CSV table of C-alpha atoms in Angstrom, one decimal:
chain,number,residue,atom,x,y,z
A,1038,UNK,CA,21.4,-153.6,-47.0
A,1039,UNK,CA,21.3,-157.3,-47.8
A,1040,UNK,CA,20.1,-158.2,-51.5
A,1041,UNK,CA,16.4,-159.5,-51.2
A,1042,UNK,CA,14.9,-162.2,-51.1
A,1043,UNK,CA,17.1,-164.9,-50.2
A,1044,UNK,CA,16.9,-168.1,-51.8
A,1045,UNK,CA,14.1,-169.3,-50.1
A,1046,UNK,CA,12.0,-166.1,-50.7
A,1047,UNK,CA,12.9,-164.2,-47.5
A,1048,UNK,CA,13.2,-160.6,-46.5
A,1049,UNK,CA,14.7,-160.5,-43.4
A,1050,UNK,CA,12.1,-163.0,-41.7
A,1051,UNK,CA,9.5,-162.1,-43.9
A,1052,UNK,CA,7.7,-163.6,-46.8
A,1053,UNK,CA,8.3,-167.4,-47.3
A,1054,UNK,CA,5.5,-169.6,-48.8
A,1055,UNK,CA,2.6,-170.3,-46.3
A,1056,UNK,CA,0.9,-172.3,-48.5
A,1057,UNK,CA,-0.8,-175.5,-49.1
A,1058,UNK,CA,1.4,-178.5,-50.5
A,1059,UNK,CA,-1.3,-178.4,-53.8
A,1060,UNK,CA,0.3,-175.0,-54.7
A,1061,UNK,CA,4.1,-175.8,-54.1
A,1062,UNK,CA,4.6,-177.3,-57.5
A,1063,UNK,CA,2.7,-174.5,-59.6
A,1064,UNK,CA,5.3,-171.6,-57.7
A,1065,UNK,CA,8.1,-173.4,-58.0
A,1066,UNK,CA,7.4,-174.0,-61.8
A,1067,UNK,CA,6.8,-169.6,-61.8
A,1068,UNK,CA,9.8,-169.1,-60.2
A,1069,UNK,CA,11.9,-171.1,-63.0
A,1070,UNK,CA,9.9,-169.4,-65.3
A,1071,UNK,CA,10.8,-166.3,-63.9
A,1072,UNK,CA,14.6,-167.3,-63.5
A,1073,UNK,CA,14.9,-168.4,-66.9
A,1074,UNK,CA,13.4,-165.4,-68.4
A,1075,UNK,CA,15.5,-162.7,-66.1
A,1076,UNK,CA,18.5,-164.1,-68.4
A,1077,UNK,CA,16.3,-163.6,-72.0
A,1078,UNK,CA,17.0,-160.5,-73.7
A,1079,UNK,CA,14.0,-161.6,-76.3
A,1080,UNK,CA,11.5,-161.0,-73.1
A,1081,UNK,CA,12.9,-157.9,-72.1
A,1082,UNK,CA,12.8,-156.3,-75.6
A,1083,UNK,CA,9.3,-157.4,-75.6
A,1084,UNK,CA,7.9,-156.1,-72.1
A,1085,UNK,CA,10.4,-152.9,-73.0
A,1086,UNK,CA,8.2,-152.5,-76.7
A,1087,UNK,CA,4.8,-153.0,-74.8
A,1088,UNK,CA,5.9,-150.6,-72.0
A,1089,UNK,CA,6.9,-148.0,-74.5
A,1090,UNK,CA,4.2,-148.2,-77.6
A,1091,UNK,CA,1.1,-149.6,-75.8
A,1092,UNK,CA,1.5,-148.5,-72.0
A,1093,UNK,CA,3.2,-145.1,-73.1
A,1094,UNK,CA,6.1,-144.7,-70.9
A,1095,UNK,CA,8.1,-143.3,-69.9
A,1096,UNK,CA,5.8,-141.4,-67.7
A,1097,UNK,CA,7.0,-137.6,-66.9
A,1098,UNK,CA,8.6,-136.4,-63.5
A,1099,UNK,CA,6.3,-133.1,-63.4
A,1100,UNK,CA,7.8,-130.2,-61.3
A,1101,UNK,CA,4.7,-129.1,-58.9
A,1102,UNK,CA,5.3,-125.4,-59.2
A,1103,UNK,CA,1.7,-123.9,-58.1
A,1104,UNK,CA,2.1,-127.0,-55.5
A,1105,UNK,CA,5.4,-126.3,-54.3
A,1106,UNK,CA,4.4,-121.9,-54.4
A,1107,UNK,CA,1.0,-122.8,-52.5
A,1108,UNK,CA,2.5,-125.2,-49.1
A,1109,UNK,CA,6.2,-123.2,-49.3
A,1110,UNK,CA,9.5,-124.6,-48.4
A,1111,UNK,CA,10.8,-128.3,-49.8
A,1112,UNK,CA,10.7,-128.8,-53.9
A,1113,UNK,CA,7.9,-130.7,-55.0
A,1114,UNK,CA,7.7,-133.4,-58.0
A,1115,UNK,CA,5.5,-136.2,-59.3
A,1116,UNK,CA,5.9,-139.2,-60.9
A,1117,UNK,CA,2.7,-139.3,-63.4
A,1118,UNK,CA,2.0,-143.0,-63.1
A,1119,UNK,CA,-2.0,-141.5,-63.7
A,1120,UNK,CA,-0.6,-140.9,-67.3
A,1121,UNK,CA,0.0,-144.7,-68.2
A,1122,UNK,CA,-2.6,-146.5,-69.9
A,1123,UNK,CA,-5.5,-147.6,-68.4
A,1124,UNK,CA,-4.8,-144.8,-65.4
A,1125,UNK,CA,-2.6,-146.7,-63.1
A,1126,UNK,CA,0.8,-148.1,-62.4
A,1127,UNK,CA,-1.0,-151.8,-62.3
A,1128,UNK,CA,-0.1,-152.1,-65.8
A,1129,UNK,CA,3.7,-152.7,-66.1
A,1130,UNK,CA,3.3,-155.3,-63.6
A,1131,UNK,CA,0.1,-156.8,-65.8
A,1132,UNK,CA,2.2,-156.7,-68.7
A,1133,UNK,CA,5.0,-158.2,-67.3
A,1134,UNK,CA,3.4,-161.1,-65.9
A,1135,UNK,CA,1.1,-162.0,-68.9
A,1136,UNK,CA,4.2,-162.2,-71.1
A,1137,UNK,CA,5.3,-164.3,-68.7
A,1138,UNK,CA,2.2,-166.2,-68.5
A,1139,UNK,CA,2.5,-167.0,-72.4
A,1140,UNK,CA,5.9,-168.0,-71.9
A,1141,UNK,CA,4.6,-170.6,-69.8
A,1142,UNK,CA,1.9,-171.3,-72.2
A,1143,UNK,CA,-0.6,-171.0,-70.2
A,1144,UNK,CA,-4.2,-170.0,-71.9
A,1145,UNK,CA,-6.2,-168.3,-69.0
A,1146,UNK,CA,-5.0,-165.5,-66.5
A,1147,UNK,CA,-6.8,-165.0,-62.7
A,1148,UNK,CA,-6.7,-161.8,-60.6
A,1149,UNK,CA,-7.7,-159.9,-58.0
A,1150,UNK,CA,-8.6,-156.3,-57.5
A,1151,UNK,CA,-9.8,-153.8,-54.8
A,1152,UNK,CA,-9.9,-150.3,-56.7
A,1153,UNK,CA,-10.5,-152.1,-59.8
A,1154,UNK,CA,-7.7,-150.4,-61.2
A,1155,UNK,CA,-5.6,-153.8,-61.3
A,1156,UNK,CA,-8.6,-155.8,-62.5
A,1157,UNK,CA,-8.6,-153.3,-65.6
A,1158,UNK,CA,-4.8,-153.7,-66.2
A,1159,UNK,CA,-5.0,-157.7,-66.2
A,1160,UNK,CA,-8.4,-157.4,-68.4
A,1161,UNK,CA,-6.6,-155.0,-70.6
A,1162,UNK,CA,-3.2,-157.1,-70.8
A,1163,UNK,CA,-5.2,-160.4,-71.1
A,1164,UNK,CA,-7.3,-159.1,-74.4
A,1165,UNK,CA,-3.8,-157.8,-75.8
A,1166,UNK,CA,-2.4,-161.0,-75.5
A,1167,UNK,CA,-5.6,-163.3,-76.5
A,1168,UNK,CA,-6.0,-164.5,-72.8
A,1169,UNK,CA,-9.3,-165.6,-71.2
A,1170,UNK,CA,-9.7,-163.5,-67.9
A,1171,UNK,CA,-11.6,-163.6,-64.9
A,1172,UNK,CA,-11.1,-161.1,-61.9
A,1173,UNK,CA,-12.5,-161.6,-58.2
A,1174,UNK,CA,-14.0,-158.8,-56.5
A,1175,UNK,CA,-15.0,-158.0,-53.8
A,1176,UNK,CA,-18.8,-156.7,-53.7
A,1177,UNK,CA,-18.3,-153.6,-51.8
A,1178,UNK,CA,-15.9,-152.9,-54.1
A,1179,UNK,CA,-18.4,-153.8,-57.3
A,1180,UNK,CA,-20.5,-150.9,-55.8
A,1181,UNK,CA,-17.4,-148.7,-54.8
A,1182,UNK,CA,-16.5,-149.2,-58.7
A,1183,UNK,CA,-19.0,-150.1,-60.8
A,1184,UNK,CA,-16.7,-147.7,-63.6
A,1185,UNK,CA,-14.1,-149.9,-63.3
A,1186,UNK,CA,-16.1,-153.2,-63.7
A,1187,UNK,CA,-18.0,-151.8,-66.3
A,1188,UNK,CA,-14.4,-150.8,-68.2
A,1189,UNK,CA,-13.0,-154.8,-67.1
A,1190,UNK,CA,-16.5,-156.5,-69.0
A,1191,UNK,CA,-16.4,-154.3,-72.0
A,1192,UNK,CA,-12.2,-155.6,-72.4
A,1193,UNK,CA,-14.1,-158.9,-72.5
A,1194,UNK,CA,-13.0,-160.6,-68.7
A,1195,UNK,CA,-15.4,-161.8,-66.5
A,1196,UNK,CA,-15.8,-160.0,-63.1
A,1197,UNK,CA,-16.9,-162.8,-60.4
A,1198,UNK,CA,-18.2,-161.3,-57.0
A,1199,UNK,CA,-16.4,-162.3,-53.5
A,1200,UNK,CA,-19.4,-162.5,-51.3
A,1201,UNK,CA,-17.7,-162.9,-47.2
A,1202,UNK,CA,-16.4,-161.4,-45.3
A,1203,UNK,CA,-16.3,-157.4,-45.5
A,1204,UNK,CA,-16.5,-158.2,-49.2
A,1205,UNK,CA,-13.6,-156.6,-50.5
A,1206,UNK,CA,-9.8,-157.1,-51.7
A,1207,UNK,CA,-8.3,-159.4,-49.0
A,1208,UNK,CA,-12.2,-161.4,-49.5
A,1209,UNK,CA,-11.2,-161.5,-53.5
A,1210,UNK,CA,-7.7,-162.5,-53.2
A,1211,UNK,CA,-8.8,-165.5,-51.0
A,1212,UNK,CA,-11.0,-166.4,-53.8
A,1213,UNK,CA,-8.5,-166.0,-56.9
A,1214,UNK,CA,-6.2,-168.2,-54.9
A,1215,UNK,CA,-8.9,-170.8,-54.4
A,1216,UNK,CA,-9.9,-170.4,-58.3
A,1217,UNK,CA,-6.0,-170.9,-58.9
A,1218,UNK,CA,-5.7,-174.0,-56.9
A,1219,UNK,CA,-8.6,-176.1,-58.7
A,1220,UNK,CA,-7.2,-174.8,-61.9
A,1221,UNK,CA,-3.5,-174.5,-61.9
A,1222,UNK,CA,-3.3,-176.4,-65.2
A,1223,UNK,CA,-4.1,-173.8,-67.7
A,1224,UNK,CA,-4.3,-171.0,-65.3
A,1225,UNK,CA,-1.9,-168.2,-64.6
A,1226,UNK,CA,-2.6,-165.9,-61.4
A,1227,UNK,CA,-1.7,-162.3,-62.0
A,1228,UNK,CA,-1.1,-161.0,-58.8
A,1229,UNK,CA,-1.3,-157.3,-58.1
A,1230,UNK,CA,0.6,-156.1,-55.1
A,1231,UNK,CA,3.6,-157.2,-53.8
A,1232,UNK,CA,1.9,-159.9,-51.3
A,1233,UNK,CA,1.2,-163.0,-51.7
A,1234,UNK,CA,4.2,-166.4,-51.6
A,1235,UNK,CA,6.9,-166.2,-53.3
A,1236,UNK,CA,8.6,-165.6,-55.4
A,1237,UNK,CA,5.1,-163.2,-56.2
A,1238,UNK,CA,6.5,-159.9,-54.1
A,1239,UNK,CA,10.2,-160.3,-56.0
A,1240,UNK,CA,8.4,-160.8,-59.4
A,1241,UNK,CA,6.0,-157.9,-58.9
A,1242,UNK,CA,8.6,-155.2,-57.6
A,1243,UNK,CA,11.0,-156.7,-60.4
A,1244,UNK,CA,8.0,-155.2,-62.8
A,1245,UNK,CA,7.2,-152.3,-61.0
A,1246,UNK,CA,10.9,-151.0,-60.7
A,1247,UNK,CA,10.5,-149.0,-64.0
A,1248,UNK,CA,9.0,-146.4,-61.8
A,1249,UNK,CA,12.2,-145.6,-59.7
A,1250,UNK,CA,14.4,-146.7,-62.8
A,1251,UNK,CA,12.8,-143.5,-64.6
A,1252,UNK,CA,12.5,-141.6,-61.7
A,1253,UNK,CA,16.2,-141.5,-60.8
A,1254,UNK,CA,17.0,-140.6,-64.4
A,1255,UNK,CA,14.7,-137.7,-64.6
A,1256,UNK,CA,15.9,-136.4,-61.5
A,1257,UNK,CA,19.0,-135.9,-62.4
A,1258,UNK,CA,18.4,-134.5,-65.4
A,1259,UNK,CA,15.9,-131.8,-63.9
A,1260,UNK,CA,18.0,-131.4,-60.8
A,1261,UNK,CA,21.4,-132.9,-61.7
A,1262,UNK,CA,21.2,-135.0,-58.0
A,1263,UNK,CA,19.0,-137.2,-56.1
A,1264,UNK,CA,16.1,-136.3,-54.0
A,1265,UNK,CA,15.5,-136.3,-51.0
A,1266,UNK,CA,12.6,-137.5,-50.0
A,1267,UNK,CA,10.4,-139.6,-51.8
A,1268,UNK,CA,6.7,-140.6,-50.6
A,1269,UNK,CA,4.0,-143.1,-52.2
A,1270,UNK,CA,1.0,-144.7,-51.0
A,1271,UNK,CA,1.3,-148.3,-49.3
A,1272,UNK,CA,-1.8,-150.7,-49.3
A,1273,UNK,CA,0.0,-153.8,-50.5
A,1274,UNK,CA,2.4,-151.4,-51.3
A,1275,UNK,CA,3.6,-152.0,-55.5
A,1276,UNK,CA,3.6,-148.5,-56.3
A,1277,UNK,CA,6.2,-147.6,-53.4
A,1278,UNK,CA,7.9,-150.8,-53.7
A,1279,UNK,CA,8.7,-149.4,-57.4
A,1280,UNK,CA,9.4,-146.2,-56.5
A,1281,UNK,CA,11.9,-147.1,-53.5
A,1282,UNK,CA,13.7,-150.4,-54.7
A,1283,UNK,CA,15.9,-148.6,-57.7
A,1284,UNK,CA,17.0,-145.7,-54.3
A,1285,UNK,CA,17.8,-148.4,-51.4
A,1286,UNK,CA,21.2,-148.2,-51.2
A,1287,UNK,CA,21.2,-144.5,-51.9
A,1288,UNK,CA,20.9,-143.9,-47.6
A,1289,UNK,CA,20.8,-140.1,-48.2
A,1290,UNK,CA,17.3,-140.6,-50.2
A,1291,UNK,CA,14.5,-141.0,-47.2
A,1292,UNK,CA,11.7,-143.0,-48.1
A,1293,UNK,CA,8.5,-142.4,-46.8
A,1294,UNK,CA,5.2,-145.1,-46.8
A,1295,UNK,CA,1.8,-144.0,-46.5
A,1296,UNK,CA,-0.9,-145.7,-45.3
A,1297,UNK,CA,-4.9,-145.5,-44.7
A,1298,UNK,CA,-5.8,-144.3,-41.3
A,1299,UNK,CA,-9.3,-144.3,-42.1
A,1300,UNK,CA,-11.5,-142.8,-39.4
A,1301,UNK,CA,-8.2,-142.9,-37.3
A,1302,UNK,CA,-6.1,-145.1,-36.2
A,1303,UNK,CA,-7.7,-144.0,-32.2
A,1304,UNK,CA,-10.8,-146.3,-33.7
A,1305,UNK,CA,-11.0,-149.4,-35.5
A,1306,UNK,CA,-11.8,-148.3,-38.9
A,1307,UNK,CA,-8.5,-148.0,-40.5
A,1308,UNK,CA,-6.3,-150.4,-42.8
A,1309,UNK,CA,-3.1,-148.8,-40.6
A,1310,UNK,CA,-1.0,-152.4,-41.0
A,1311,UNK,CA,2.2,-150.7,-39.4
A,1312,UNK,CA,0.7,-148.5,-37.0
A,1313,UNK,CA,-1.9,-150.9,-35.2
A,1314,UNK,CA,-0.5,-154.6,-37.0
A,1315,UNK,CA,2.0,-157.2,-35.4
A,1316,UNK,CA,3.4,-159.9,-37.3
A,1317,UNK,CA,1.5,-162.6,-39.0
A,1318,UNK,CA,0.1,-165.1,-42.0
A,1319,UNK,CA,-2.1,-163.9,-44.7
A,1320,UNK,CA,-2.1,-165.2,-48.0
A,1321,UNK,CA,1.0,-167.3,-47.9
A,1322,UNK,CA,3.4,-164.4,-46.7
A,1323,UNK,CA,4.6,-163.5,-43.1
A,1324,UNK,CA,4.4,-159.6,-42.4
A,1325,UNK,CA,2.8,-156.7,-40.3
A,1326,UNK,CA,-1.2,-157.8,-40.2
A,1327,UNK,CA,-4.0,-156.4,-39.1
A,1328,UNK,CA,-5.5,-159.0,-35.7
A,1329,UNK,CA,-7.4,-159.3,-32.7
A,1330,UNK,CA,-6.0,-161.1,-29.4
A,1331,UNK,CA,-6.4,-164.4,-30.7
A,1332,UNK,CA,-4.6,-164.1,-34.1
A,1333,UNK,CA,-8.0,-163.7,-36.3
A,1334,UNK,CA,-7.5,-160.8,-38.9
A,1335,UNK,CA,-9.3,-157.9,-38.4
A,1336,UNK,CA,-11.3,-156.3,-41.4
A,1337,UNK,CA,-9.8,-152.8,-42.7
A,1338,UNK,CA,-11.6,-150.1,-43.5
A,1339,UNK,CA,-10.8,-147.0,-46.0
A,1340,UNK,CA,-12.4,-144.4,-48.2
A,1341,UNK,CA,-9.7,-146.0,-51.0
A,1342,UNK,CA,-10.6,-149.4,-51.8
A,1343,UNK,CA,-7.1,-149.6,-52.8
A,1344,UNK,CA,-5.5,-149.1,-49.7
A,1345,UNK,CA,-8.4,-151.2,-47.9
A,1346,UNK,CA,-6.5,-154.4,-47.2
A,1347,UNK,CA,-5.3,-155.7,-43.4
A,1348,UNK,CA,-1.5,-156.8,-44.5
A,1349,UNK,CA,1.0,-154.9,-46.5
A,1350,UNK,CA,3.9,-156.3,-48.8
A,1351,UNK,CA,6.7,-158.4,-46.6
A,1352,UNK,CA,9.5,-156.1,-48.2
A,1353,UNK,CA,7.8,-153.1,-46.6
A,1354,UNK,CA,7.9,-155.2,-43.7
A,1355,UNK,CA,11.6,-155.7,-44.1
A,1356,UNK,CA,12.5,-151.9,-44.3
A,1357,UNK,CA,10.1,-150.6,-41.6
A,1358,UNK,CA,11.6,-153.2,-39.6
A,1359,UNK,CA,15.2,-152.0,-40.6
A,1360,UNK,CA,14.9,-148.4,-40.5
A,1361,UNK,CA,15.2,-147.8,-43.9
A,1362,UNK,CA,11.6,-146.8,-44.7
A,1363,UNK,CA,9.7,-145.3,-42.6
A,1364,UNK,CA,5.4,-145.0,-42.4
A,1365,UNK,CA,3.0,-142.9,-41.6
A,1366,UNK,CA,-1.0,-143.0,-41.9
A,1367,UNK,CA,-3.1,-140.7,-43.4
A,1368,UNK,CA,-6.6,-140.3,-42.7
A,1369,UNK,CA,-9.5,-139.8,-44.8
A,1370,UNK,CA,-10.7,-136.4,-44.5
A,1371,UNK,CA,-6.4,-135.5,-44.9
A,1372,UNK,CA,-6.9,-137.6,-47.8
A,1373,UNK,CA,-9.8,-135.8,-49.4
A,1374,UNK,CA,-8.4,-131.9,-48.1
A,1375,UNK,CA,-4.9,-133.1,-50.4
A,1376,UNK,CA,-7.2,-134.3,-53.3
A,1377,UNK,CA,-9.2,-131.0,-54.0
A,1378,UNK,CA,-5.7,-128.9,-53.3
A,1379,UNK,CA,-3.9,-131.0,-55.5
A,1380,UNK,CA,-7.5,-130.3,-58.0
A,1381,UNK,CA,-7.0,-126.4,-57.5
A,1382,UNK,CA,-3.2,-126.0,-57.8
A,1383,UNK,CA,-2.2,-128.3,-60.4
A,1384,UNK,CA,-5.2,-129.0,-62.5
A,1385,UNK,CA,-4.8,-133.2,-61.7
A,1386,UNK,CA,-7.3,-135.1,-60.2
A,1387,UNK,CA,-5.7,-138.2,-58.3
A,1388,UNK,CA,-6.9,-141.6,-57.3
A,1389,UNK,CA,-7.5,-141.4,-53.7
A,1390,UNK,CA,-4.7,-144.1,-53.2
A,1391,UNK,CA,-2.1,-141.1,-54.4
A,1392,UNK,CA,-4.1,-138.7,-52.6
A,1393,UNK,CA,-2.9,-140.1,-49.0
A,1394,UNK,CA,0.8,-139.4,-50.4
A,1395,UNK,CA,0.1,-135.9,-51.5
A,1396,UNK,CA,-1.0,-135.6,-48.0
A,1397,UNK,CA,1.8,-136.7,-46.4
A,1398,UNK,CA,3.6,-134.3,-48.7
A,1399,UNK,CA,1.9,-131.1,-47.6
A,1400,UNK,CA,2.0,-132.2,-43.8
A,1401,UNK,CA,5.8,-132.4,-44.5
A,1402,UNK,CA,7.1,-130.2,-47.3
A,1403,UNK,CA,6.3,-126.3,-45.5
A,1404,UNK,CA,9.0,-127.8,-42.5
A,1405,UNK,CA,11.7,-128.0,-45.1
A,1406,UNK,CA,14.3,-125.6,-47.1
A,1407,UNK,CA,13.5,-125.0,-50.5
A,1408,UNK,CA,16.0,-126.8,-51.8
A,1409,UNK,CA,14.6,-130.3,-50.2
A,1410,UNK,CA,13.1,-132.4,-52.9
A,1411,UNK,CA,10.4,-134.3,-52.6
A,1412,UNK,CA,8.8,-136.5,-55.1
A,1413,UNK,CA,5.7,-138.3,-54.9
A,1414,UNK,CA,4.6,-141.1,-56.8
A,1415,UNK,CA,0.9,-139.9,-58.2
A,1416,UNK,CA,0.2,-143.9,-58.6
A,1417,UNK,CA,-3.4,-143.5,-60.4
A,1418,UNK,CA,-5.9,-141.0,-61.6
A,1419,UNK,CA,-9.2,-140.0,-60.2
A,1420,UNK,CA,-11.7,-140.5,-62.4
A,1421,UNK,CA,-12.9,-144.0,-61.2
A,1422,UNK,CA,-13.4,-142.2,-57.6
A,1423,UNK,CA,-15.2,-139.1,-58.7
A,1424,UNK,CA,-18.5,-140.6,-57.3
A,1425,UNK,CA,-17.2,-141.6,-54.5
A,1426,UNK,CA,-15.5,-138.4,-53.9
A,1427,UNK,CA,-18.7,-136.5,-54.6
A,1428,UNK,CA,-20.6,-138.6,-52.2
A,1429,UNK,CA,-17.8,-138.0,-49.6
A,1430,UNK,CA,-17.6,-134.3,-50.3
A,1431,UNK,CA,-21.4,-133.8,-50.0
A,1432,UNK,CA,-22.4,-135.3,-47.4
A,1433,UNK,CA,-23.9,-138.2,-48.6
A,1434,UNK,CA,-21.5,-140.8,-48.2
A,1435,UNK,CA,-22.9,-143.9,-46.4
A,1436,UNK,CA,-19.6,-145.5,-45.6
């Protein structure tokens, strides 16, 4: 395959910089940033010291053994990204770009968040550091995850309500961006997924890498060779972009995205980008998009607020496009049926992002030989969707 992105930020034809002119100056200072720092061992040693001491990687590659007995047929392992601090695999990006952000010497950080889970990770990075913070939210979302907001104020950032729209993640990412462009000055914006212009989708997969870096390594020492299949959750898609990028030229590893399917994809309550998107513009990046007929995007729905966005990164875009990845959506109730059997076999509870891969994985693995492996990438833990899960699983669930 091609190395991505090109020099002007392209995968293929996606990605770019659809943005206004006030904004061109403030990426192309990030991407010299960025440039200059990729040659600096100093930085590396530093993000490598956080990743290790205060995130507490490396995260284990966990051989599923009840899993694996329970569904029969293909090998199953995950990748414990529920195991790094503050629950998620949000943090080596946060920590990686709020280095950078002092590099630059800049004083405040912006972000975005849907689950809340990246909101936490930038609060969390940004008190670390001795950063002001302020995350957009959306405030479906504030209700979805009043745990996570409540965890983001008590780390000391301030959690600022997106009120249109369907009042969640794409609705907050329009207003961090707005935020950003009024305050470019001081500000650095910490973005979570790998969306947004570039060079924001090469930074953020640079920083998420670790997970298929350690991934690969573990493998082989469990297995002594690759997998075969491995399977993460897509909403942006920053987990699976980290899982697959370190694997892309291995062609013999298949690489599987997942996304929300909602209600199903037969109704239009889902946030299936690939399934029911074409190609468009949203938030300064071509790639698959959720539309109507006349080009105006079309509001997702999902029981993860993580996965409940209308576009998906334009590298994902890329490799569907090529063949080299392939996706697949996931309903809810699949969702929630993979959640409590991943509960009962394995004793883990996991976000219900990771829960839609887990799916995928016991739709898939009782087809395959037992000496298939699979691994998932677990990209979160549960606990900041165990009322929402309740609600779901009792019948009282009013989404």
């Amino acid at each position: 395959m091609a190395t991505v992105p090109n020099e002007i930020g392209r995968f293929g034809e996606y990605g770019g910089k659809y943005v206004p002119e006030t904004l061109m100056n403030a990426l192309e200072e990030l991407e010299q940033a960025y440039r200059a720092v990729q040659k600096d061992e100093s930085f590396y040693k530093e993000l490598q010291s956080y990743l290790h001491y205060f995130a507490g990687r490396e995260t284990p590659l966990y051989f599923a053994d009840r899993l694996t007995e329970h569904l029969g047929g293909a090998k199953i392992y995950l990748k414990r990204e529920d195991l790094v601090h503050t629950g998620a695999h949000k943090l080596n990006n946060a920590l990686g770009q709020g280095l950078l952000a002092k590099r630059m010497g800049k004083t405040k950080i912006v972000a975005e968040t849907g689950a809340g889970q990246h909101g936490v990770a930038s609060a969390t990075v940004a008190a670390k550091l001795g950063l002001e913070c302020k995350v957009f939210m959306g405030e479906e979302d504030i209700r979805r995850q009043a745990l996570n907001v409540f965890r983001m104020e008590l780390l000391g950032a301030e959690v600022i309500p997106a009120l249109s729209g369907t009042k969640t993640l794409k609705d907050a990412t329009n207003e961090a961006i707005r935020y950003w462009v009024s305050n470019v000055e001081d500000t650095f914006y910490l973005l979570g997924s790998v969306v947004g212009p570039h060079p924001y989708p090469m930074i953020v997969r640079d920083f998420q890498r670790v997970i298929g870096d350690e991934t690969k390594r573990q493998i082989l020492e469990a297995e002594g060779r690759l997998p075969d299949t491995l399977i993460a959750c897509v909403g942006g898609g920053s987990n699976a972009m980290g899982l697959f990028y370190p694997f892309m030229k291995d062609e013999n590893v298949r690489m599987i995205g997942v996304e929300a399917a909602g209600k199903g994809v037969e109704t239009d309550q889902h946030a299936a980008t690939f399934a029911k998107g074409r190609k468009g513009v949203i938030h300064g990046s071509l790639t698959y998009l959720l539309q109507d007929e006349h080009g105006q995007i079309q509001e997702p729905y999902s029981i993860s607020a993580g996965l409940d966005y209308p576009g998906v990164g334009p590298e994902h875009a890329y490799l569907k496009d090529s063949g080299r990845a392939t996706y697949h959506p996931i309903t809810d109730k699949e969702a929630l049926d993979a959640l409590q059997i991943l509960c009962k076999t394995e004793g883990i509870i996991p976000a219900l992002e990771s829960s839609h891969a887990v799916a995928e994985a016991i739709k898939l693995a009782p087809s395959l030989p037992p000496e298939h492996l699979i691994v998932i990438s677990l990209s979160g833990r549960g606990d900041k969707d165990v009322e929402s899960i309740q609600r779901h699983l009792g019948g009282k669930a009013d989404e």
